[in-house]
Tab-separated table of C-alpha atoms and ligand atoms in Angstrom:
chain	number	residue	atom	x	y	z
A	3	MET	CA	-15.627	-104.232	100.085
A	4	ASN	CA	-16.134	-101.931	97.251
A	5	VAL	CA	-16.178	-102.783	93.706
A	6	PHE	CA	-12.835	-101.388	93.326
A	7	GLN	CA	-11.495	-103.763	95.872
A	8	SER	CA	-13.575	-106.912	94.678
A	9	VAL	CA	-12.962	-106.576	90.899
A	10	GLU	CA	-10.227	-104.195	90.081
A	11	SER	CA	-6.468	-105.988	90.530
A	12	GLU	CA	-4.331	-105.562	93.301
A	13	VAL	CA	-1.918	-103.475	90.665
A	14	ARG	CA	-3.814	-100.220	91.290
A	15	SER	CA	-1.751	-97.632	93.275
A	16	TYR	CA	-2.631	-93.998	92.924
A	17	CYS	CA	-5.862	-94.482	94.664
A	18	ARG	CA	-4.904	-96.291	97.578
A	19	GLY	CA	-3.417	-92.778	98.446
A	20	TRP	CA	-6.603	-90.840	97.897
A	21	PRO	CA	-9.211	-93.455	98.459
A	22	VAL	CA	-12.313	-91.276	97.562
A	23	VAL	CA	-14.271	-91.767	94.347
A	24	PHE	CA	-13.613	-88.756	92.384
A	25	ASP	CA	-16.300	-87.636	89.855
A	26	ARG	CA	-15.872	-84.105	88.365
A	27	ALA	CA	-12.679	-81.925	87.540
A	28	THR	CA	-12.050	-78.389	86.524
A	29	GLY	CA	-8.813	-76.363	86.415
A	30	SER	CA	-6.669	-77.095	89.355
A	31	TRP	CA	-9.575	-78.805	90.956
A	32	LEU	CA	-10.638	-82.487	91.582
A	33	TYR	CA	-14.267	-83.038	93.311
A	34	ASP	CA	-15.404	-86.390	94.613
A	35	GLU	CA	-18.752	-87.723	94.490
A	36	ASP	CA	-19.607	-86.039	97.796
A	37	GLY	CA	-18.558	-82.779	96.119
A	38	ARG	CA	-15.405	-82.256	98.316
A	39	GLY	CA	-13.051	-80.352	96.273
A	40	TYR	CA	-9.196	-81.142	96.101
A	41	LEU	CA	-6.730	-79.012	95.087
A	42	ASP	CA	-4.621	-81.097	92.390
A	43	PHE	CA	-0.921	-80.578	92.902
A	44	PHE	CA	-0.211	-84.060	90.777
A	45	ALA	CA	-2.084	-82.961	87.363
A	46	GLY	CA	-2.457	-86.229	86.208
A	47	ALA	CA	1.285	-87.146	86.653
A	48	GLY	CA	2.051	-84.213	84.064
A	49	ALA	CA	-0.880	-84.832	81.777
A	50	LEU	CA	-2.824	-81.989	82.717
A	51	ASN	CA	-0.389	-78.924	82.159
A	52	TYR	CA	-3.420	-77.165	81.070
A	53	GLY	CA	-5.544	-78.023	83.866
A	54	HIS	CA	-8.648	-80.378	84.228
A	55	ASN	CA	-11.423	-79.527	81.382
A	56	ASN	CA	-9.789	-76.511	80.119
A	57	PRO	CA	-12.786	-74.621	78.623
A	58	VAL	CA	-10.750	-73.334	75.534
A	59	LEU	CA	-9.820	-77.082	74.551
A	60	LYS	CA	-13.298	-78.237	75.517
A	61	ARG	CA	-14.701	-76.116	72.990
A	62	ALA	CA	-12.523	-77.311	70.173
A	63	LEU	CA	-13.181	-81.079	71.052
A	64	LEU	CA	-17.140	-80.456	71.583
A	65	ASP	CA	-17.057	-78.603	68.155
A	66	TYR	CA	-15.029	-81.838	66.760
A	67	LEU	CA	-17.156	-84.359	68.139
A	68	GLU	CA	-20.664	-82.524	67.080
A	69	ARG	CA	-19.618	-82.231	63.542
A	70	ASP	CA	-18.858	-86.156	63.245
A	71	GLY	CA	-14.936	-85.544	63.140
A	72	VAL	CA	-13.363	-88.765	62.790
A	73	THR	CA	-12.366	-90.189	66.023
A	74	GLN	CA	-10.511	-93.570	65.294
A	75	GLY	CA	-8.506	-92.985	62.524
A	76	LEU	CA	-5.391	-95.502	62.664
A	77	ASP	CA	-2.694	-93.842	60.970
A	78	MET	CA	-4.755	-92.441	58.314
A	79	HIS	CA	-4.526	-88.663	56.742
A	80	THR	CA	-7.287	-86.624	58.718
A	81	VAL	CA	-8.113	-83.095	58.561
A	82	ALA	CA	-7.369	-82.882	62.593
A	83	LYS	CA	-3.983	-84.762	62.111
A	84	ARG	CA	-2.762	-82.264	59.677
A	85	ALA	CA	-3.831	-79.295	61.698
A	86	PHE	CA	-1.876	-80.921	64.358
A	87	LEU	CA	1.339	-81.589	62.410
A	88	GLU	CA	1.201	-78.078	60.819
A	89	THR	CA	0.756	-76.260	64.033
A	90	PHE	CA	3.592	-78.328	65.852
A	91	ALA	CA	5.991	-77.509	62.860
A	92	GLU	CA	4.855	-73.685	62.830
A	93	VAL	CA	4.645	-73.153	66.924
A	94	VAL	CA	7.083	-75.511	68.216
A	95	LEU	CA	9.760	-77.110	65.629
A	96	GLY	CA	10.096	-73.865	63.583
A	97	PRO	CA	10.927	-71.113	65.816
A	98	ARG	CA	13.201	-73.561	67.792
A	99	ASP	CA	15.210	-74.534	64.648
A	100	LEU	CA	14.490	-77.814	64.916
A	101	ASP	CA	14.272	-80.197	62.058
A	102	TYR	CA	12.526	-83.358	63.446
A	103	LYS	CA	10.376	-86.171	61.486
A	104	ILE	CA	7.332	-87.016	63.986
A	105	MET	CA	6.342	-90.740	64.382
A	106	PHE	CA	3.104	-91.490	66.201
A	107	PRO	CA	4.121	-94.730	68.157
A	108	GLY	CA	1.071	-95.410	69.683
A	109	PRO	CA	-0.776	-93.237	72.696
A	110	ALA	CA	1.482	-93.473	75.873
A	111	GLY	CA	4.610	-92.368	77.142
A	112	ALA	CA	6.359	-96.138	77.198
A	113	ASN	CA	5.113	-96.573	73.294
A	114	ALA	CA	7.201	-93.317	72.395
A	115	VAL	CA	10.255	-94.952	74.590
A	116	GLU	CA	9.922	-98.418	72.997
A	117	ALA	CA	10.024	-96.724	69.383
A	118	ALA	CA	12.806	-94.756	70.359
A	119	LEU	CA	14.980	-97.519	71.271
A	120	LYS	CA	13.912	-99.667	68.210
A	121	LEU	CA	14.760	-97.062	65.816
A	122	ALA	CA	18.236	-96.167	67.658
A	123	ARG	CA	19.321	-100.074	67.261
A	124	LYS	CA	18.103	-99.866	63.835
A	125	VAL	CA	19.982	-97.201	62.848
A	126	THR	CA	23.264	-98.210	64.579
A	127	GLY	CA	23.073	-102.163	64.463
A	128	ARG	CA	23.991	-102.003	67.894
A	129	GLN	CA	21.996	-103.493	70.969
A	130	SER	CA	22.631	-101.853	74.385
A	131	VAL	CA	21.414	-98.552	75.670
A	132	VAL	CA	22.678	-96.439	78.227
A	133	HIS	CA	20.469	-95.202	80.928
A	134	PHE	CA	20.955	-93.662	84.300
A	135	THR	CA	20.286	-94.239	87.773
A	136	ASN	CA	16.683	-93.448	88.869
A	137	ALA	CA	15.439	-93.243	85.599
A	138	PHE	CA	11.814	-93.774	84.609
A	139	HIS	CA	10.822	-94.371	81.041
A	140	GLY	CA	7.758	-96.734	81.309
A	141	MET	CA	6.360	-100.412	81.737
A	142	THR	CA	6.679	-102.282	78.700
A	143	LEU	CA	9.855	-104.512	78.319
A	144	GLY	CA	12.279	-102.099	76.550
A	145	ALA	CA	11.241	-99.262	78.512
A	146	LEU	CA	11.488	-101.278	81.814
A	147	ALA	CA	14.909	-102.564	81.038
A	148	VAL	CA	16.011	-98.620	81.350
A	149	THR	CA	14.161	-97.930	84.163
A	150	GLY	CA	16.202	-98.019	87.843
A	151	ASN	CA	13.333	-98.443	90.051
A	152	ALA	CA	13.693	-102.234	91.520
A	153	LEU	CA	9.786	-102.571	92.180
A	154	LYS	CA	9.030	-101.896	88.647
A	155	ARG	CA	11.914	-104.037	87.186
A	156	GLY	CA	10.920	-106.707	89.129
A	157	GLY	CA	7.617	-106.844	87.555
A	158	ALA	CA	9.109	-108.135	84.407
A	159	GLY	CA	9.431	-111.798	84.694
A	160	VAL	CA	12.284	-112.055	81.960
A	161	PRO	CA	15.771	-110.720	81.935
A	162	LEU	CA	15.847	-107.001	81.562
A	163	VAL	CA	18.766	-107.030	78.953
A	164	HIS	CA	20.789	-104.711	76.643
A	165	ALA	CA	20.589	-101.472	79.200
A	166	VAL	CA	23.796	-100.282	80.733
A	167	PRO	CA	23.265	-97.914	84.154
A	168	MET	CA	25.256	-95.277	84.253
A	169	PRO	CA	25.307	-92.319	87.345
A	170	TYR	CA	22.911	-89.624	86.808
A	171	ASP	CA	23.986	-86.031	87.640
A	172	GLY	CA	24.687	-85.482	91.408
A	173	TYR	CA	24.368	-89.568	91.813
A	174	LEU	CA	27.979	-89.430	93.197
A	175	ASP	CA	29.852	-87.128	94.575
A	176	GLY	CA	32.420	-84.806	92.308
A	177	GLU	CA	32.867	-86.202	88.961
A	178	SER	CA	29.892	-88.921	88.278
A	179	PHE	CA	30.371	-87.758	84.513
A	180	ARG	CA	33.930	-89.064	83.836
A	181	TRP	CA	33.033	-92.942	85.014
A	182	PHE	CA	31.041	-93.214	81.523
A	183	GLU	CA	33.461	-91.161	79.689
A	184	ARG	CA	36.380	-93.664	80.875
A	185	LEU	CA	34.324	-96.721	80.113
A	186	LEU	CA	34.108	-95.573	76.611
A	187	GLU	CA	37.365	-94.847	76.141
A	188	ASP	CA	39.208	-97.803	77.865
A	189	ALA	CA	39.417	-100.996	75.789
A	190	GLY	CA	39.381	-103.133	78.670
A	191	SER	CA	36.140	-101.480	80.417
A	192	GLY	CA	33.928	-104.384	79.298
A	193	LEU	CA	31.286	-101.860	77.879
A	194	THR	CA	30.352	-102.739	74.437
A	195	ARG	CA	30.109	-99.673	72.250
A	196	PRO	CA	26.119	-98.519	72.939
A	197	ALA	CA	23.471	-97.523	70.195
A	198	ALA	CA	22.338	-94.767	72.586
A	199	VAL	CA	21.852	-92.718	75.562
A	200	ILE	CA	18.515	-92.269	77.149
A	201	VAL	CA	18.013	-89.435	79.465
A	202	GLU	CA	15.588	-87.220	81.534
A	203	THR	CA	16.777	-83.878	81.883
A	204	VAL	CA	14.861	-83.808	85.472
A	205	GLN	CA	14.255	-87.263	86.421
A	206	GLY	CA	10.346	-86.889	87.762
A	207	GLU	CA	9.676	-90.255	89.356
A	208	GLY	CA	13.056	-90.926	90.162
A	209	GLY	CA	12.637	-88.136	92.729
A	210	VAL	CA	12.775	-84.779	90.934
A	211	ASN	CA	16.566	-84.664	90.319
A	212	VAL	CA	17.652	-82.292	88.067
A	213	ALA	CA	20.689	-82.654	85.441
A	214	ARG	CA	22.634	-79.075	85.049
A	215	ASP	CA	22.959	-77.806	81.692
A	216	GLY	CA	26.839	-78.327	81.881
A	217	TRP	CA	26.372	-82.076	82.568
A	218	LEU	CA	23.740	-82.513	79.391
A	219	ARG	CA	26.114	-80.358	77.219
A	220	MET	CA	28.557	-82.619	78.250
A	221	LEU	CA	26.675	-85.735	77.610
A	222	ALA	CA	25.449	-84.526	74.256
A	223	ASP	CA	29.245	-83.946	73.104
A	224	LEU	CA	30.074	-87.330	74.341
A	225	CYS	CA	27.252	-88.688	72.341
A	226	ARG	CA	28.599	-87.062	69.215
A	227	ARG	CA	32.259	-87.811	69.999
A	228	GLU	CA	31.524	-91.476	70.369
A	229	GLY	CA	28.708	-92.161	67.521
A	230	MET	CA	25.943	-92.856	69.941
A	231	LEU	CA	22.369	-91.416	69.491
A	232	LEU	CA	21.223	-89.293	72.230
A	233	ILE	CA	17.684	-89.759	73.480
A	234	VAL	CA	15.722	-87.134	75.475
A	235	ASP	CA	12.432	-88.734	77.336
A	236	ASP	CA	10.706	-85.528	77.554
A	237	VAL	CA	7.587	-87.362	78.226
A	238	GLN	CA	7.193	-85.941	81.603
A	239	MET	CA	9.076	-82.499	81.380
A	240	GLY	CA	8.114	-81.688	78.186
A	241	CYS	CA	5.113	-79.536	76.987
A	242	GLY	CA	6.307	-76.706	79.066
A	243	ARG	CA	6.782	-78.439	82.716
A	244	THR	CA	10.079	-77.028	83.224
A	245	GLY	CA	9.187	-73.692	81.447
A	246	PRO	CA	10.419	-73.830	77.964
A	247	PHE	CA	8.336	-76.193	75.670
A	248	PHE	CA	11.304	-78.559	75.670
A	249	SER	CA	13.067	-79.185	78.981
A	250	PHE	CA	16.616	-79.225	76.992
A	251	GLU	CA	16.169	-75.995	75.410
A	252	PRO	CA	18.245	-74.324	78.376
A	253	ALA	CA	21.067	-76.601	78.057
A	254	GLY	CA	21.365	-75.474	74.112
A	255	ILE	CA	21.638	-79.251	72.996
A	256	THR	CA	19.852	-80.817	70.137
A	257	PRO	CA	19.052	-84.425	70.668
A	258	ASP	CA	18.733	-87.217	67.965
A	259	ILE	CA	15.353	-88.444	69.314
A	260	VAL	CA	12.892	-87.071	71.309
A	261	CYS	CA	10.199	-88.376	73.074
A	262	LEU	CA	6.738	-86.681	74.052
A	263	SER	CA	3.480	-87.750	75.412
A	264	LYS	CA	1.419	-87.033	78.404
A	265	ALA	CA	0.655	-83.245	78.469
A	266	ILE	CA	1.249	-83.355	74.368
A	267	GLY	CA	-2.442	-84.610	74.272
A	268	GLY	CA	-3.423	-81.150	75.995
A	269	TYR	CA	-6.726	-82.449	77.405
A	270	GLY	CA	-5.325	-85.502	79.315
A	271	LEU	CA	-6.158	-87.400	76.316
A	272	PRO	CA	-3.703	-90.144	74.908
A	273	LEU	CA	-1.389	-88.820	72.453
A	274	ALA	CA	2.800	-89.881	71.918
A	275	LEU	CA	5.184	-88.542	69.567
A	276	THR	CA	8.715	-90.223	68.893
A	277	MET	CA	10.677	-87.245	66.827
A	278	PHE	CA	13.948	-87.674	65.121
A	279	ARG	CA	16.654	-86.232	62.932
A	280	PRO	CA	15.219	-86.831	59.028
A	281	ALA	CA	18.571	-88.779	58.411
A	282	LEU	CA	17.243	-91.383	61.117
A	283	ASP	CA	13.853	-92.081	59.561
A	284	VAL	CA	14.931	-95.370	58.301
A	285	TRP	CA	11.702	-97.105	59.125
A	286	LYS	CA	10.011	-99.316	56.666
A	287	PRO	CA	6.350	-98.459	56.121
A	288	GLY	CA	4.362	-100.399	58.561
A	289	GLU	CA	7.335	-101.795	60.473
A	290	HIS	CA	6.192	-100.061	63.636
A	291	ASP	CA	2.615	-100.394	63.899
A	292	GLY	CA	-0.596	-99.768	65.928
A	293	THR	CA	-4.277	-99.280	66.387
A	294	PHE	CA	-4.390	-96.109	68.512
A	295	ARG	CA	-1.649	-93.918	66.212
A	296	GLY	CA	-4.473	-91.828	65.282
A	297	VAL	CA	-6.443	-90.653	68.088
A	298	ASN	CA	-7.731	-87.708	66.311
A	299	PRO	CA	-9.730	-86.061	69.419
A	300	SER	CA	-6.074	-85.926	70.958
A	301	PHE	CA	-4.811	-84.011	67.990
A	302	VAL	CA	-7.623	-81.624	68.079
A	303	ALA	CA	-7.180	-80.797	71.547
A	304	ALA	CA	-3.380	-80.868	71.236
A	305	THR	CA	-3.618	-78.565	68.207
A	306	GLU	CA	-6.055	-75.811	70.164
A	307	ALA	CA	-3.196	-76.165	73.130
A	308	LEU	CA	-0.379	-75.205	71.040
A	309	ARG	CA	-2.297	-72.503	69.320
A	310	THR	CA	-3.611	-70.935	72.735
A	311	TYR	CA	-0.317	-71.219	74.935
A	312	TRP	CA	2.622	-71.751	72.728
A	313	ARG	CA	2.180	-68.662	70.223
A	314	ASP	CA	3.790	-66.510	73.003
A	315	ASP	CA	5.895	-66.747	75.522
A	316	ARG	CA	3.311	-66.111	78.505
A	317	LEU	CA	2.709	-69.349	79.695
A	318	GLU	CA	6.687	-70.272	79.899
A	319	LYS	CA	6.969	-67.226	81.870
A	320	GLY	CA	4.411	-67.872	83.889
A	321	THR	CA	5.317	-71.294	84.788
A	322	LEU	CA	9.342	-70.216	85.511
A	323	ALA	CA	7.588	-67.471	88.062
A	324	LYS	CA	5.221	-69.987	89.645
A	325	GLY	CA	8.244	-72.372	89.742
A	326	GLU	CA	10.223	-69.868	91.559
A	327	GLN	CA	7.363	-69.474	93.925
A	328	VAL	CA	7.283	-73.186	94.790
A	329	GLY	CA	10.831	-73.315	94.911
A	330	ARG	CA	10.893	-70.325	97.940
A	331	ALA	CA	8.405	-71.931	99.788
A	332	LEU	CA	10.278	-75.255	99.850
A	333	THR	CA	13.325	-73.634	100.863
A	334	GLU	CA	11.199	-72.008	103.527
A	335	LEU	CA	9.687	-75.295	104.875
A	336	ALA	CA	13.436	-76.686	104.660
A	337	THR	CA	14.677	-74.191	107.121
A	338	ALA	CA	11.555	-74.202	109.569
A	339	PHE	CA	12.136	-77.406	110.407
A	340	PRO	CA	15.866	-77.797	111.510
A	341	GLY	CA	15.104	-81.413	113.621
A	342	THR	CA	13.768	-82.853	109.999
A	343	PRO	CA	16.294	-82.620	106.703
A	344	MET	CA	14.787	-81.784	103.950
A	345	VAL	CA	15.954	-80.713	100.599
A	346	PRO	CA	13.857	-78.803	98.034
A	347	ARG	CA	14.705	-79.760	94.381
A	348	GLY	CA	13.355	-79.052	90.818
A	349	ARG	CA	12.871	-76.718	87.711
A	350	GLY	CA	10.097	-74.993	86.549
A	351	LEU	CA	6.832	-76.429	88.076
A	352	ALA	CA	8.493	-79.710	88.272
A	353	ARG	CA	9.271	-79.373	92.274
A	354	GLY	CA	10.146	-82.034	94.904
A	355	LEU	CA	10.864	-81.994	98.705
A	356	ALA	CA	13.110	-84.519	99.722
A	357	LEU	CA	12.566	-85.955	103.488
A	358	PRO	CA	14.359	-88.411	105.265
A	359	SER	CA	12.394	-91.183	104.525
A	360	GLY	CA	9.653	-92.520	102.250
A	361	GLU	CA	7.845	-93.168	105.624
A	362	LEU	CA	7.780	-89.465	106.253
A	363	ALA	CA	7.112	-88.209	102.775
A	364	GLY	CA	4.056	-90.658	102.877
A	365	GLN	CA	2.838	-89.152	105.915
A	366	VAL	CA	3.216	-85.542	104.487
A	367	CYS	CA	1.114	-86.745	101.573
A	368	ARG	CA	-1.720	-88.557	103.500
A	369	ALA	CA	-1.976	-85.490	105.632
A	370	ALA	CA	-2.260	-83.039	102.718
A	371	PHE	CA	-4.824	-85.297	100.996
A	372	ALA	CA	-6.814	-85.039	104.464
A	373	ARG	CA	-6.830	-81.596	103.924
A	374	GLY	CA	-7.894	-81.478	100.377
A	375	LEU	CA	-4.556	-81.427	98.641
A	376	LEU	CA	-3.471	-84.090	96.011
A	377	VAL	CA	0.394	-84.400	96.278
A	378	GLU	CA	2.469	-87.577	95.656
A	379	THR	CA	5.736	-89.304	96.369
A	380	ALA	CA	8.546	-90.013	94.050
A	381	GLY	CA	11.869	-91.097	94.289
A	382	PRO	CA	13.557	-94.881	94.922
A	383	ALA	CA	11.951	-95.091	98.426
A	384	GLY	CA	8.961	-92.612	97.772
A	385	GLU	CA	11.136	-90.209	99.967
A	386	VAL	CA	10.401	-86.945	97.774
A	387	VAL	CA	6.752	-85.288	98.023
A	388	LYS	CA	6.494	-84.055	94.375
A	389	ILE	CA	4.589	-80.783	93.533
A	390	MET	CA	3.593	-80.648	90.041
A	391	PRO	CA	0.146	-78.519	89.583
A	392	PRO	CA	-0.932	-77.491	86.250
A	393	LEU	CA	0.816	-74.731	84.809
A	394	THR	CA	-2.414	-72.884	84.293
A	395	ILE	CA	-2.911	-72.876	87.988
A	396	GLY	CA	-4.168	-69.431	89.229
A	397	GLU	CA	-2.158	-67.473	91.820
A	398	ASP	CA	-4.204	-67.824	94.752
A	399	GLU	CA	-4.824	-71.660	94.486
A	400	LEU	CA	-1.215	-71.784	94.206
A	401	VAL	CA	-0.777	-69.903	97.594
A	402	GLN	CA	-3.480	-72.209	99.055
A	403	GLY	CA	-2.072	-75.373	97.885
A	404	LEU	CA	1.728	-74.154	99.337
A	405	ALA	CA	-0.140	-73.285	102.744
A	406	VAL	CA	-1.747	-76.864	102.949
A	407	LEU	CA	1.439	-78.389	102.056
A	408	ALA	CA	3.159	-76.419	104.878
A	409	GLU	CA	0.437	-77.171	107.304
A	410	ALA	CA	1.078	-81.077	106.328
A	411	VAL	CA	4.547	-80.660	106.828
A	412	ARG	CA	3.995	-79.218	110.467
A	413	VAL	CA	1.896	-81.624	111.607
A	414	VAL	CA	4.009	-84.606	110.209
A	415	CYS	CA	7.547	-82.959	111.473
A	416	ASN	CA	6.632	-81.320	114.455
A	417	PRO	CA	3.489	-82.936	115.678
B	529	PLP	N1	8.919	-91.350	80.345
B	529	PLP	C1	9.073	-90.780	81.551
B	529	PLP	C2	10.086	-89.815	81.916
B	529	PLP	C3	7.872	-90.786	82.388
B	529	PLP	O1	8.144	-90.234	83.598
B	529	PLP	C4	6.566	-91.868	82.070
B	529	PLP	C5	5.830	-92.157	82.857
B	529	PLP	O2	5.546	-91.285	84.005
B	529	PLP	C6	6.940	-92.557	80.932
B	529	PLP	C7	7.939	-92.539	80.198
B	529	PLP	C8	6.040	-93.687	80.541
B	529	PLP	O3	4.737	-92.942	80.277
B	529	PLP	P1	3.291	-94.067	79.915
B	529	PLP	O4	3.141	-94.153	81.774
B	529	PLP	O5	2.370	-92.769	79.688
B	529	PLP	O6	3.787	-95.021	79.668
């Protein structure tokens, strides 16, 4: 029995599928302690859009540490935080004509979601929040209440309340959106007017389910008409994962509240933002507090990432082109094994291949790992093989990883 088994809790998860001890990482590669390389098609669950130990970001971080820049800054004004806010306003908000106040709610995605839910309730004076089937918003109690997965919900230990599930786009055949509209219109429906609706434009953990732009626009219209705040949780799909910086851009909607985390820290460092229309900024000073709301090395890496990758559209275009390439490869795979129904899904570099069962998808991930590729499952039964390489992955590496994936599918589906 190793120290992970004897000392670390049973709750550990990713390490069970990839049972080696990792030591180094660079670009799209992780290396175990014996020096074996693994191509990373998981990218820290979306925290590593710019790859492992990105040299440009590393230089900025090393310079900052070497000059004894502040590391722990609570929410004090620091040079690093100022540079981040200025750069975010200049590079992200300004060009998109977005007028948002930025709150640092604590470092995790769940922190960003908790703050969004609290704020929506505070602003509207209402309690319930609508979420969608197969949504994933985090493990803290508020975020868990708006998360679908039964296993995760089971861990709560208390009732998960003030949350109402509605069918996500494509969940039901036909007019799934109509159900929600009807409940709001009908005084006899039993639905108490919600404070807000929280949505992912592409559900990552829920199985790489993509909401259509038209569906998102209808949702935004409904929120406006009915006085519900629209929260887009862009924790996993933001920062360019689907192509544009924000995943909601192609739909042409402007959410009232946006949650960001994961890749915003640039280097895989902890950072989260909750952003909202200035009129919603009704917080009293210190009303939502926390120690790790000023991890300054995260600001440094985040600022450098914005300057390096978001001052032009090269990364966005590259992501879209690579995403198309992955999409084509998955479509080919789906047609190559007619005996095993497979459905390719996704947008940008958030892709998935839905298999008939979680068992088969798990086997594909294990076969890929044995051949040096890290891929994980998603979806309610773990039936979707999820493909999320760093956005900066090289052309050769993408081709190599897709070939390994095809081989893994072949040995599982056509042994
Ligand atoms: N929201 C979404 C859409 C996520 O995908 C995740 C994590 O995967 C979270 C929130 C929670 O983020 P964290 O694990 O950093 O708390």
